[in-house]
Amino acid sequence: MTAQLIDGNALSRQLRANVSARVTALKAKGITPGLAVILVGDNPASQVYVRNKVKACEDTGMHSVLERWPATLSEAELLARVDALNQDTTIHGILVQLPLPAHIDAQKVIEAISPAKDVDGFHIASAGALMTGMPGFWPCTPYGCMKMLESIGYELKGKHAVVIGRSNIVGKPMALMLLQQNATVTICHSSTQDLKALTLQADVIVAAVGKRNVLTADMVKPGAVVLDVGMNRNDEGKLCGDVDFDGVKDVASWITPVPGGVGPMTITMLMVNTLESAERLVA
Ligand code: GUN
């Protein structure tokens, strides 16, 4: 192994300690930051994610509300819940866990969340703010990736960053954040021809596809920094990312593991966004 690990658990502990201290300071001013998490249906992965989000709130001293609804909840009923939480002054962040059941229009629900409480950063107002460099909430996973690069003192200016994946949640906002730091950015996706030719030019690679072994050692320039956003299971049922870690770790200079890499950072940045939403009330 030549690459150094970017430890998402250790960085999360540091950042969450800072969040806790700021929560304490805000409480002294009479405001307890509050996050509402809505889960519709019983998707097993979603249940784990929301449990971790609520636990992170408890650990950092924030108030949290978990609303669990059956998969039969109507779109109108869900929109009414979002509206009630928009009005609730004890709640500073609203998160509707995705995916939603097929009969509910997820984008319509996201657009119903007040942009001031859109701590997931999925509202079009948040996306527009990111695109134009205006203040707003950044989506937590790419935001966490940026914090990981910052933690190793990585200077993005003039570097070539290749993002594999173009989802609204990770790939597209990731590309915009890298661009804002003056990287030259290439976005690759399922129709990209000769992915390897592009990744071999990259100083930084972010893999965010949701498929194992999207990035193998022969696709990585020696010394590149590799961030793995994937969350998959291998044939033995073990958690693994999009990157062939065992191969790529011998070529890259820095690499994020799965588990213990980007995953914990996503929840940490959700805590940061929720705290900052509450802090805006006293700013
Ligand atoms: N489902 C998978 N990741 C996320 C996320 O970051 N936010 C929400 N709301 N749903 C998700």
mmCIF file with all atom_site columns, N, CA, C and O and ligand atoms in Angstrom, residues 46 49 53 95-99 120 122 140-141 169 266, ligand 1:
data_model
loop_
_atom_site.group_PDB
_atom_site.id
_atom_site.type_symbol
_atom_site.label_atom_id
_atom_site.label_alt_id
_atom_site.label_comp_id
_atom_site.label_asym_id
_atom_site.label_entity_id
_atom_site.label_seq_id
_atom_site.pdbx_PDB_ins_code
_atom_site.Cartn_x
_atom_site.Cartn_y
_atom_site.Cartn_z
_atom_site.occupancy
_atom_site.B_iso_or_equiv
_atom_site.pdbx_formal_charge
_atom_site.auth_seq_id
_atom_site.auth_comp_id
_atom_site.auth_asym_id
_atom_site.auth_atom_id
_atom_site.pdbx_PDB_model_num
ATOM   1  N N  . SER A 1 46  ? -32.653 2.679  4.074  1.00 0.00 ? 46  SER A N  1
ATOM   2  C CA . SER A 1 46  ? -33.113 3.987  4.540  1.00 0.00 ? 46  SER A CA 1
ATOM   3  C C  . SER A 1 46  ? -33.306 3.996  6.054  1.00 0.00 ? 46  SER A C  1
ATOM   4  O O  . SER A 1 46  ? -33.004 4.988  6.727  1.00 0.00 ? 46  SER A O  1
ATOM   5  N N  . TYR A 1 49  ? -29.962 4.517  7.588  1.00 0.00 ? 49  TYR A N  1
ATOM   6  C CA . TYR A 1 49  ? -29.493 5.894  7.382  1.00 0.00 ? 49  TYR A CA 1
ATOM   7  C C  . TYR A 1 49  ? -30.196 6.859  8.336  1.00 0.00 ? 49  TYR A C  1
ATOM   8  O O  . TYR A 1 49  ? -29.557 7.695  8.963  1.00 0.00 ? 49  TYR A O  1
ATOM   9  N N  . LYS A 1 53  ? -28.718 9.303  11.333 1.00 0.00 ? 53  LYS A N  1
ATOM   10 C CA . LYS A 1 53  ? -28.877 10.758 11.324 1.00 0.00 ? 53  LYS A CA 1
ATOM   11 C C  . LYS A 1 53  ? -29.439 11.250 12.665 1.00 0.00 ? 53  LYS A C  1
ATOM   12 O O  . LYS A 1 53  ? -28.964 12.243 13.227 1.00 0.00 ? 53  LYS A O  1
ATOM   13 N N  . LEU A 1 95  ? -35.479 16.911 6.365  1.00 0.00 ? 95  LEU A N  1
ATOM   14 C CA . LEU A 1 95  ? -34.895 15.935 5.445  1.00 0.00 ? 95  LEU A CA 1
ATOM   15 C C  . LEU A 1 95  ? -35.945 14.864 5.152  1.00 0.00 ? 95  LEU A C  1
ATOM   16 O O  . LEU A 1 95  ? -36.431 14.220 6.067  1.00 0.00 ? 95  LEU A O  1
ATOM   17 N N  . VAL A 1 96  ? -36.300 14.717 3.910  1.00 0.00 ? 96  VAL A N  1
ATOM   18 C CA . VAL A 1 96  ? -37.189 13.630 3.489  1.00 0.00 ? 96  VAL A CA 1
ATOM   19 C C  . VAL A 1 96  ? -36.295 12.556 2.883  1.00 0.00 ? 96  VAL A C  1
ATOM   20 O O  . VAL A 1 96  ? -35.638 12.790 1.858  1.00 0.00 ? 96  VAL A O  1
ATOM   21 N N  . GLN A 1 97  ? -36.229 11.408 3.543  1.00 0.00 ? 97  GLN A N  1
ATOM   22 C CA . GLN A 1 97  ? -35.313 10.365 3.087  1.00 0.00 ? 97  GLN A CA 1
ATOM   23 C C  . GLN A 1 97  ? -35.767 9.817  1.732  1.00 0.00 ? 97  GLN A C  1
ATOM   24 O O  . GLN A 1 97  ? -36.939 9.499  1.530  1.00 0.00 ? 97  GLN A O  1
ATOM   25 N N  . LEU A 1 98  ? -34.823 9.683  0.824  1.00 0.00 ? 98  LEU A N  1
ATOM   26 C CA . LEU A 1 98  ? -35.082 9.126  -0.498 1.00 0.00 ? 98  LEU A CA 1
ATOM   27 C C  . LEU A 1 98  ? -34.522 7.698  -0.551 1.00 0.00 ? 98  LEU A C  1
ATOM   28 O O  . LEU A 1 98  ? -33.574 7.402  0.169  1.00 0.00 ? 98  LEU A O  1
ATOM   29 N N  . PRO A 1 99  ? -35.036 6.802  -1.325 1.00 0.00 ? 99  PRO A N  1
ATOM   30 C CA . PRO A 1 99  ? -36.129 7.019  -2.279 1.00 0.00 ? 99  PRO A CA 1
ATOM   31 C C  . PRO A 1 99  ? -37.501 7.028  -1.606 1.00 0.00 ? 99  PRO A C  1
ATOM   32 O O  . PRO A 1 99  ? -37.673 6.448  -0.536 1.00 0.00 ? 99  PRO A O  1
ATOM   33 N N  . ASP A 1 120 ? -30.551 19.181 3.146  1.00 0.00 ? 120 ASP A N  1
ATOM   34 C CA . ASP A 1 120 ? -30.048 18.201 2.174  1.00 0.00 ? 120 ASP A CA 1
ATOM   35 C C  . ASP A 1 120 ? -29.449 18.902 0.949  1.00 0.00 ? 120 ASP A C  1
ATOM   36 O O  . ASP A 1 120 ? -28.680 18.306 0.195  1.00 0.00 ? 120 ASP A O  1
ATOM   37 N N  . PHE A 1 122 ? -31.116 19.812 -1.752 1.00 0.00 ? 122 PHE A N  1
ATOM   38 C CA . PHE A 1 122 ? -31.680 19.255 -2.985 1.00 0.00 ? 122 PHE A CA 1
ATOM   39 C C  . PHE A 1 122 ? -32.681 20.172 -3.676 1.00 0.00 ? 122 PHE A C  1
ATOM   40 O O  . PHE A 1 122 ? -33.081 19.918 -4.812 1.00 0.00 ? 122 PHE A O  1
ATOM   41 N N  . CYS A 1 140 ? -24.891 17.182 1.135  1.00 0.00 ? 140 CYS A N  1
ATOM   42 C CA . CYS A 1 140 ? -23.965 16.737 2.194  1.00 0.00 ? 140 CYS A CA 1
ATOM   43 C C  . CYS A 1 140 ? -22.835 15.832 1.703  1.00 0.00 ? 140 CYS A C  1
ATOM   44 O O  . CYS A 1 140 ? -21.711 15.934 2.205  1.00 0.00 ? 140 CYS A O  1
ATOM   45 N N  . THR A 1 141 ? -23.100 14.956 0.745  1.00 0.00 ? 141 THR A N  1
ATOM   46 C CA . THR A 1 141 ? -22.049 14.011 0.335  1.00 0.00 ? 141 THR A CA 1
ATOM   47 C C  . THR A 1 141 ? -20.911 14.715 -0.417 1.00 0.00 ? 141 THR A C  1
ATOM   48 O O  . THR A 1 141 ? -19.741 14.576 -0.024 1.00 0.00 ? 141 THR A O  1
ATOM   49 N N  . ILE A 1 169 ? -27.647 14.390 -6.658 1.00 0.00 ? 169 ILE A N  1
ATOM   50 C CA . ILE A 1 169 ? -27.270 14.330 -5.237 1.00 0.00 ? 169 ILE A CA 1
ATOM   51 C C  . ILE A 1 169 ? -25.760 14.395 -5.052 1.00 0.00 ? 169 ILE A C  1
ATOM   52 O O  . ILE A 1 169 ? -25.261 15.002 -4.116 1.00 0.00 ? 169 ILE A O  1
ATOM   53 N N  . THR A 1 266 ? -21.006 12.334 5.189  1.00 0.00 ? 266 THR A N  1
ATOM   54 C CA . THR A 1 266 ? -22.314 12.794 4.724  1.00 0.00 ? 266 THR A CA 1
ATOM   55 C C  . THR A 1 266 ? -23.170 13.225 5.914  1.00 0.00 ? 266 THR A C  1
ATOM   56 O O  . THR A 1 266 ? -23.770 14.307 5.915  1.00 0.00 ? 266 THR A O  1
HETATM 57 N N1 . GUN B 2 .   ? -30.969 8.738  0.236  1.00 0.00 ? 1   GUN B N1 1
HETATM 58 C C1 . GUN B 2 .   ? -29.666 8.409  0.041  1.00 0.00 ? 1   GUN B C1 1
HETATM 59 N N2 . GUN B 2 .   ? -28.867 9.449  0.368  1.00 0.00 ? 1   GUN B N2 1
HETATM 60 C C2 . GUN B 2 .   ? -29.678 10.450 0.781  1.00 0.00 ? 1   GUN B C2 1
HETATM 61 C C3 . GUN B 2 .   ? -29.443 11.755 1.268  1.00 0.00 ? 1   GUN B C3 1
HETATM 62 O O1 . GUN B 2 .   ? -28.317 12.241 1.368  1.00 0.00 ? 1   GUN B O1 1
HETATM 63 N N3 . GUN B 2 .   ? -30.539 12.467 1.613  1.00 0.00 ? 1   GUN B N3 1
HETATM 64 C C4 . GUN B 2 .   ? -31.802 11.954 1.506  1.00 0.00 ? 1   GUN B C4 1
HETATM 65 N N4 . GUN B 2 .   ? -32.820 12.742 1.852  1.00 0.00 ? 1   GUN B N4 1
HETATM 66 N N5 . GUN B 2 .   ? -32.053 10.760 1.054  1.00 0.00 ? 1   GUN B N5 1
HETATM 67 C C5 . GUN B 2 .   ? -30.995 9.998  0.709  1.00 0.00 ? 1   GUN B C5 1
#
